CSV table of C-alpha atoms in Angstrom, one decimal:
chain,number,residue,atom,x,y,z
Z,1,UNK,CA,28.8,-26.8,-13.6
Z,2,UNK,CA,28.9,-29.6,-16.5
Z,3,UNK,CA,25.2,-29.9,-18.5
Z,4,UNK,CA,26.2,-33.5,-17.9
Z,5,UNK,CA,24.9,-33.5,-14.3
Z,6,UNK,CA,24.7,-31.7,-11.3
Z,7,UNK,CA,27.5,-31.6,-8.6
Z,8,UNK,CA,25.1,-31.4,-5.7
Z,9,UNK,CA,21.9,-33.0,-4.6
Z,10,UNK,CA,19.8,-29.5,-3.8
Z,11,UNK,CA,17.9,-29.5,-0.5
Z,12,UNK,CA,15.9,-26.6,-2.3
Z,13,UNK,CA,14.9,-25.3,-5.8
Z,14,UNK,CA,14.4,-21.4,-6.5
Z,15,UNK,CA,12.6,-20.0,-9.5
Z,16,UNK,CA,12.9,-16.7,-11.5
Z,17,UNK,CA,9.8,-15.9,-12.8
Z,18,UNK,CA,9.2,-14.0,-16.0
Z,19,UNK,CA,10.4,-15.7,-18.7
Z,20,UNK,CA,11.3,-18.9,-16.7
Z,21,UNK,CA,8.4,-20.3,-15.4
Z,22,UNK,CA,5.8,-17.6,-17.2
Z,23,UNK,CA,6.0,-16.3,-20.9
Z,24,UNK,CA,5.9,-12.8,-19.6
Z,25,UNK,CA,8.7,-11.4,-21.3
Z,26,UNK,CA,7.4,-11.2,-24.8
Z,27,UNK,CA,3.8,-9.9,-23.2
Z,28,UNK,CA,5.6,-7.4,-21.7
Z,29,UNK,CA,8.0,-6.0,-24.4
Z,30,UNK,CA,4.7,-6.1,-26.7
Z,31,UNK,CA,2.8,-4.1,-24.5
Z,32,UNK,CA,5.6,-1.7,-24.2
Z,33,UNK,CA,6.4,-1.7,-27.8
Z,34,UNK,CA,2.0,-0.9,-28.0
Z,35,UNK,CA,2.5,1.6,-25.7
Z,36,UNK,CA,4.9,3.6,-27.4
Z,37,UNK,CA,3.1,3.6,-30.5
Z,38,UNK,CA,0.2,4.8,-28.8
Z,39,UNK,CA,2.2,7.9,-27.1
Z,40,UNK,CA,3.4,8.8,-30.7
Z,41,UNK,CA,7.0,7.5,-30.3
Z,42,UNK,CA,6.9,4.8,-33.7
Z,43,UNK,CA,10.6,4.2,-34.0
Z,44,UNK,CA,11.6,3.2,-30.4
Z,45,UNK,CA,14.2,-0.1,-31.6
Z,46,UNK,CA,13.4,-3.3,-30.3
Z,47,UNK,CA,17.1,-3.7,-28.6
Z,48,UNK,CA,15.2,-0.9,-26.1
Z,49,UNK,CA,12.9,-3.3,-24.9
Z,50,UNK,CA,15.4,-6.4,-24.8
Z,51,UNK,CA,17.9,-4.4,-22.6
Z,52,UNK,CA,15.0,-4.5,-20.0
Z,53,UNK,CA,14.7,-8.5,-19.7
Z,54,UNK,CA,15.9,-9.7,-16.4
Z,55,UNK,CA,16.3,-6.1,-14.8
Z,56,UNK,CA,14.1,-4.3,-11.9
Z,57,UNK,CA,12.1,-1.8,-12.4
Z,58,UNK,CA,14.0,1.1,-11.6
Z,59,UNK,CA,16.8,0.4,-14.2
Z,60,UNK,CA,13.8,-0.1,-16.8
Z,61,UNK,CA,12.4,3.6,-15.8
Z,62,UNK,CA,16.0,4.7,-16.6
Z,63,UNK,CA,16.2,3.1,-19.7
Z,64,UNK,CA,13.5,4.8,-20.8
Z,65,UNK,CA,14.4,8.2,-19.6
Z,66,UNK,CA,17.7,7.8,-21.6
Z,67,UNK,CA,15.2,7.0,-24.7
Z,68,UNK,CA,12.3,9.5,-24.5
Z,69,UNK,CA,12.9,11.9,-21.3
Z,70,UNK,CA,10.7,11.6,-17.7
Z,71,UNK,CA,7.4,12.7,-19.4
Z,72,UNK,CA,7.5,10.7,-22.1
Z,73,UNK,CA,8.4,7.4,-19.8
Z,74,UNK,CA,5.6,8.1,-17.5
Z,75,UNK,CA,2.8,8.2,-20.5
Z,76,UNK,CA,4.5,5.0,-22.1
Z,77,UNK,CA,4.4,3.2,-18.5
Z,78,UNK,CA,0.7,4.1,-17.6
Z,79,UNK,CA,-0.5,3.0,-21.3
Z,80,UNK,CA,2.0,0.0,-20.7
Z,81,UNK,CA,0.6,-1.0,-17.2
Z,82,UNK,CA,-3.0,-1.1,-18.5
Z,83,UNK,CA,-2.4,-3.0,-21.1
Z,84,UNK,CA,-0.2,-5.5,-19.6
Z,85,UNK,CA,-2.9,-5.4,-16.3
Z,86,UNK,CA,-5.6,-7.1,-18.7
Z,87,UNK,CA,-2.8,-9.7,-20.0
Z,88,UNK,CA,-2.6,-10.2,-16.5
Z,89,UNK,CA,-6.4,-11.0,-15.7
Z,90,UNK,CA,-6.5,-13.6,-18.5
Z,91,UNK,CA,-3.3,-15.5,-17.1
Z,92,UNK,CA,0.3,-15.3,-18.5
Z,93,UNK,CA,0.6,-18.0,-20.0
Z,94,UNK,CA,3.1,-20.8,-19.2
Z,95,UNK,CA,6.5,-21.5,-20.1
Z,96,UNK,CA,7.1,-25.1,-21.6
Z,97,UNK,CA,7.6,-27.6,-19.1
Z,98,UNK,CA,7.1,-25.1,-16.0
Z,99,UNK,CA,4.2,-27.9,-14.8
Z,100,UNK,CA,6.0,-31.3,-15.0
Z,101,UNK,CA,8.6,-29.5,-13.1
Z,102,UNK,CA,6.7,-28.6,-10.2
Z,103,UNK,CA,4.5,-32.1,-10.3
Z,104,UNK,CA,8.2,-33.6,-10.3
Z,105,UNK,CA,9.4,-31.3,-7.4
Z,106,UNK,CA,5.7,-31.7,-5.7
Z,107,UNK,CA,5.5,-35.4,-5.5
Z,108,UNK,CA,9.4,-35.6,-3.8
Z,109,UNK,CA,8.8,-33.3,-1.5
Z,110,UNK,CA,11.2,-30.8,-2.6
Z,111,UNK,CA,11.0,-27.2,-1.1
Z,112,UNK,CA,10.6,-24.3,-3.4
Z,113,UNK,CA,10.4,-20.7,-3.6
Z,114,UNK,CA,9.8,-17.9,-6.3
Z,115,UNK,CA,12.8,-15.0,-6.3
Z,116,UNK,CA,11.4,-12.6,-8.9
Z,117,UNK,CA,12.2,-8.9,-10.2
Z,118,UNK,CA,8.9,-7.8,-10.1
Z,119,UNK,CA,6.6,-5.9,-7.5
Z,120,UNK,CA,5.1,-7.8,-4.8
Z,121,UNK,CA,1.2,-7.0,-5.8
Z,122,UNK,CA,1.9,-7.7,-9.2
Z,123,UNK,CA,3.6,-10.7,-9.0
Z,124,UNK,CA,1.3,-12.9,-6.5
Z,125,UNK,CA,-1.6,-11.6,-9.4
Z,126,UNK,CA,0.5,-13.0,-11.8
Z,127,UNK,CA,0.8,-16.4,-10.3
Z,128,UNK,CA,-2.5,-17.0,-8.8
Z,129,UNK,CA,-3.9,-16.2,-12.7
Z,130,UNK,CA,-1.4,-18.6,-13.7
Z,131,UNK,CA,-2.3,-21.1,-11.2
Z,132,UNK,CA,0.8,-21.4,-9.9
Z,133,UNK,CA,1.1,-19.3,-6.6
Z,134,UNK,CA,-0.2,-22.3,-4.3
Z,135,UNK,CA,2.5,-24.3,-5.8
Z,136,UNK,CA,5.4,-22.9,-3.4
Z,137,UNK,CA,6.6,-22.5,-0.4
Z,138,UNK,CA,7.8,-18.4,-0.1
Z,139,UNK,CA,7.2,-15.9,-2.7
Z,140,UNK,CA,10.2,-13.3,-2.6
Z,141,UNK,CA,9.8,-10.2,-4.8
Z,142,UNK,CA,11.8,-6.8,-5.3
Z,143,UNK,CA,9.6,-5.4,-2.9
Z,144,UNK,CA,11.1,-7.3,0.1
Z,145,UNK,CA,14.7,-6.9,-0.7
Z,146,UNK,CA,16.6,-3.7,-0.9
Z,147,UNK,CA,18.8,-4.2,-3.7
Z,148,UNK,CA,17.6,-6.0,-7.1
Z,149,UNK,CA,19.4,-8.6,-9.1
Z,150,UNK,CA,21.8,-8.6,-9.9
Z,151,UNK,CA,22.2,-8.6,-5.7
Z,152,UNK,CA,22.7,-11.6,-4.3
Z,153,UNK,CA,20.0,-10.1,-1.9
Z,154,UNK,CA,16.9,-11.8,-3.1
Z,155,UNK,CA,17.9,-15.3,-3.5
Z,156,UNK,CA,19.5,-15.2,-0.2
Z,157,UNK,CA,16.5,-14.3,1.0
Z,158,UNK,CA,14.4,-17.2,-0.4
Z,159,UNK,CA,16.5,-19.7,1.1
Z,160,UNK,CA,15.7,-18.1,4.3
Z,161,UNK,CA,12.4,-18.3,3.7
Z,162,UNK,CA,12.9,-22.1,2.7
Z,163,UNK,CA,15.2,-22.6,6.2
Z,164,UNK,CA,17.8,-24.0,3.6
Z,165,UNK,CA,21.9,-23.2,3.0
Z,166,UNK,CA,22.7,-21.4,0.3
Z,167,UNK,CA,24.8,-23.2,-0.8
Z,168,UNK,CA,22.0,-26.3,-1.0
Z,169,UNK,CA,19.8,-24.3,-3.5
Z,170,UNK,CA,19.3,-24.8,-7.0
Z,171,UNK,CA,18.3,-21.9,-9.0
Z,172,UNK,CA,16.5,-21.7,-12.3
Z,173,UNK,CA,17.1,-18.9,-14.4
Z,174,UNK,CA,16.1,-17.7,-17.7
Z,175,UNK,CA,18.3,-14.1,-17.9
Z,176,UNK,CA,21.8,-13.2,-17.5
Z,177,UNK,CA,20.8,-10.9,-14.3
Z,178,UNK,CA,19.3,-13.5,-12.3
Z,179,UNK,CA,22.3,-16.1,-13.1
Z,180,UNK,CA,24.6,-13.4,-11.8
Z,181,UNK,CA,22.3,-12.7,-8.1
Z,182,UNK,CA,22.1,-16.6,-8.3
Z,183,UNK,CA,26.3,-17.4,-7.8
Z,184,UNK,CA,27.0,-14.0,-6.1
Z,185,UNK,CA,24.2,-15.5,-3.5
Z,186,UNK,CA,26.3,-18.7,-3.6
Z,187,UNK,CA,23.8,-20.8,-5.7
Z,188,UNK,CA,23.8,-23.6,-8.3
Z,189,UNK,CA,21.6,-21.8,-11.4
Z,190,UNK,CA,20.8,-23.5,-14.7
Z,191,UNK,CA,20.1,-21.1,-16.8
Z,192,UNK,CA,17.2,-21.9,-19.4
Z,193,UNK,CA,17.4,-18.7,-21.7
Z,194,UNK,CA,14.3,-17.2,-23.6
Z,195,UNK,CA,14.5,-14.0,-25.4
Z,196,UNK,CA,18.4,-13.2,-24.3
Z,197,UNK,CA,20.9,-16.4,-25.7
Z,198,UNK,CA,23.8,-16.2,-23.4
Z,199,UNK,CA,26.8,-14.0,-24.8
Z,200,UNK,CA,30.3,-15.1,-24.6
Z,201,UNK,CA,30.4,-13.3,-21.1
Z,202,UNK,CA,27.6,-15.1,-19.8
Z,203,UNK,CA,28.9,-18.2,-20.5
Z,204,UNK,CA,32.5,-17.8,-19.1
Z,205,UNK,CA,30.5,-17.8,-15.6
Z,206,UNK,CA,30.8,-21.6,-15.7
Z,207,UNK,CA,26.9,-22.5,-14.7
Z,208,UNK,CA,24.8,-24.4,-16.9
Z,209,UNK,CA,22.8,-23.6,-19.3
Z,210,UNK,CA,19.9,-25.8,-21.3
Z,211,UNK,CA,17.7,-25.7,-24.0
Z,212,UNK,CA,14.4,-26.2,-21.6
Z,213,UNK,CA,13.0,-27.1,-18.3
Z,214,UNK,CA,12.2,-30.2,-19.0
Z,215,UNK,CA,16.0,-30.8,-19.6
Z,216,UNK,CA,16.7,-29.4,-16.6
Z,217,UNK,CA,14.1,-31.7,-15.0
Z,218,UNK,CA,15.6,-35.2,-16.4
Z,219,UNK,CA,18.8,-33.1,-15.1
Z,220,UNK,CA,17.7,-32.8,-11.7
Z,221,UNK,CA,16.1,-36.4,-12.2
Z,222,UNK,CA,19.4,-38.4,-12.6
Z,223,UNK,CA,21.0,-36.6,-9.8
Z,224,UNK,CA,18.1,-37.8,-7.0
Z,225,UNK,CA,18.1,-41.1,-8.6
Z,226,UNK,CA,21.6,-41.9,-8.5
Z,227,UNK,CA,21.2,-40.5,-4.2
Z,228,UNK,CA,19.1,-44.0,-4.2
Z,229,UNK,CA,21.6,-46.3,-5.7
């Protein structure tokens, strides 16, 4: 798919959460990196915690198992969850453009739906301190699916959710993981990366990739006003 404009008209749009539509990522790789300091492990490399972006929480627990053994993961992810829980509370805040997005989206009438990595509980905390969880139509977690991204398991359930095709859905996507669940569910994602620039890999998977939402928007934009002409 061509950054100059999309080959479909979407009946639907899906959103990844952390680091798409909420500046989570960095918020959570601090509180890890905190966390570890506090436990006594001070030279834990930051590559650890970017090797996390994007993935579920299982392959994160074995990530750190590989680092610091089972006792030393559980102490880093109890100080980590408290310390991320009151980041929580105050509201994650957003990512660039997240808002004229969804006002765009809003005001057409154009179905949407969260398909996030993260726990069920945490996530609908997440967006209601953000503001955001009134703003969609289904919120799908890692909790309701029984294999993670990069499955195609949880975007095919949001478009269930939505009562739309698959093959109808745009996706947007800030990690290499979700772009992968995205086209093995059949989807169109645009990939808007934050912490993780698209490696030479990533990019032979042919989607599109932009520098912002709001680029994706005046994407999406052209393509519903060129259905009118």
């Amino acid at each position: 798919m061509s950054a100059a404009g999309l080959p479909f008209t979407p009946a639907a749009v899906i959103f990844d959460m952390d680091g798409l539509m909420l500046d989570s990522e960095r918020a959570i790789i601090d509180c890890m990196a905190e966390a570890a300091r506090d436990c006594g492990y001070h030279d834990l490399p930051e590559v650890l915690w970017l090797s996390m972006v994007g993935h579920s929480e299982a392959v994160c627990r074995h990530l750190l198992d590989e680092a610091v053994g089972e006792a030393g993961r559980d102490a880093i992810l109890q100080r980590s969850h408290l310390l991320y829980d009151a980041v929580v509370a105050a509201g994650v805040p957003h990512r660039p453009g997240i808002l004229a997005m969804l006002e765009f989206l809003e005001a057409r009438g154009m179905p949407r739906a969260v398909a996030t990595s993260t726990r069920r509980p945490l996530a609908l905390r997440k967006l209601e301190a953000a503001g955001l969880l009134s703003r969609f139509h289904a919120i799908c977690t890692s909790s309701d699916v029984q294999h993670p991204k990069p499955a195609p398991d949880i975007y095919l359930l949001a478009a269930t959710s939505l009562g739309v095709d698959p093959a109808h859905c745009l996706v947007l996507e800030d990690s290499p993981t979700g772009v992968r669940a995205a086209l093995a569910a059949g989807m169109h994602p645009i990939q808007i990366p934050d912490l993780l620039e698209p490696d030479a890999a990533v990019r032979a998977l042919g989607h599109t990739i932009l520098p912002s939402l709001d680029d994706a928007r005046l994407l999406l934009e052209r393509r519903l006003s060129a259905e009118l002409l």
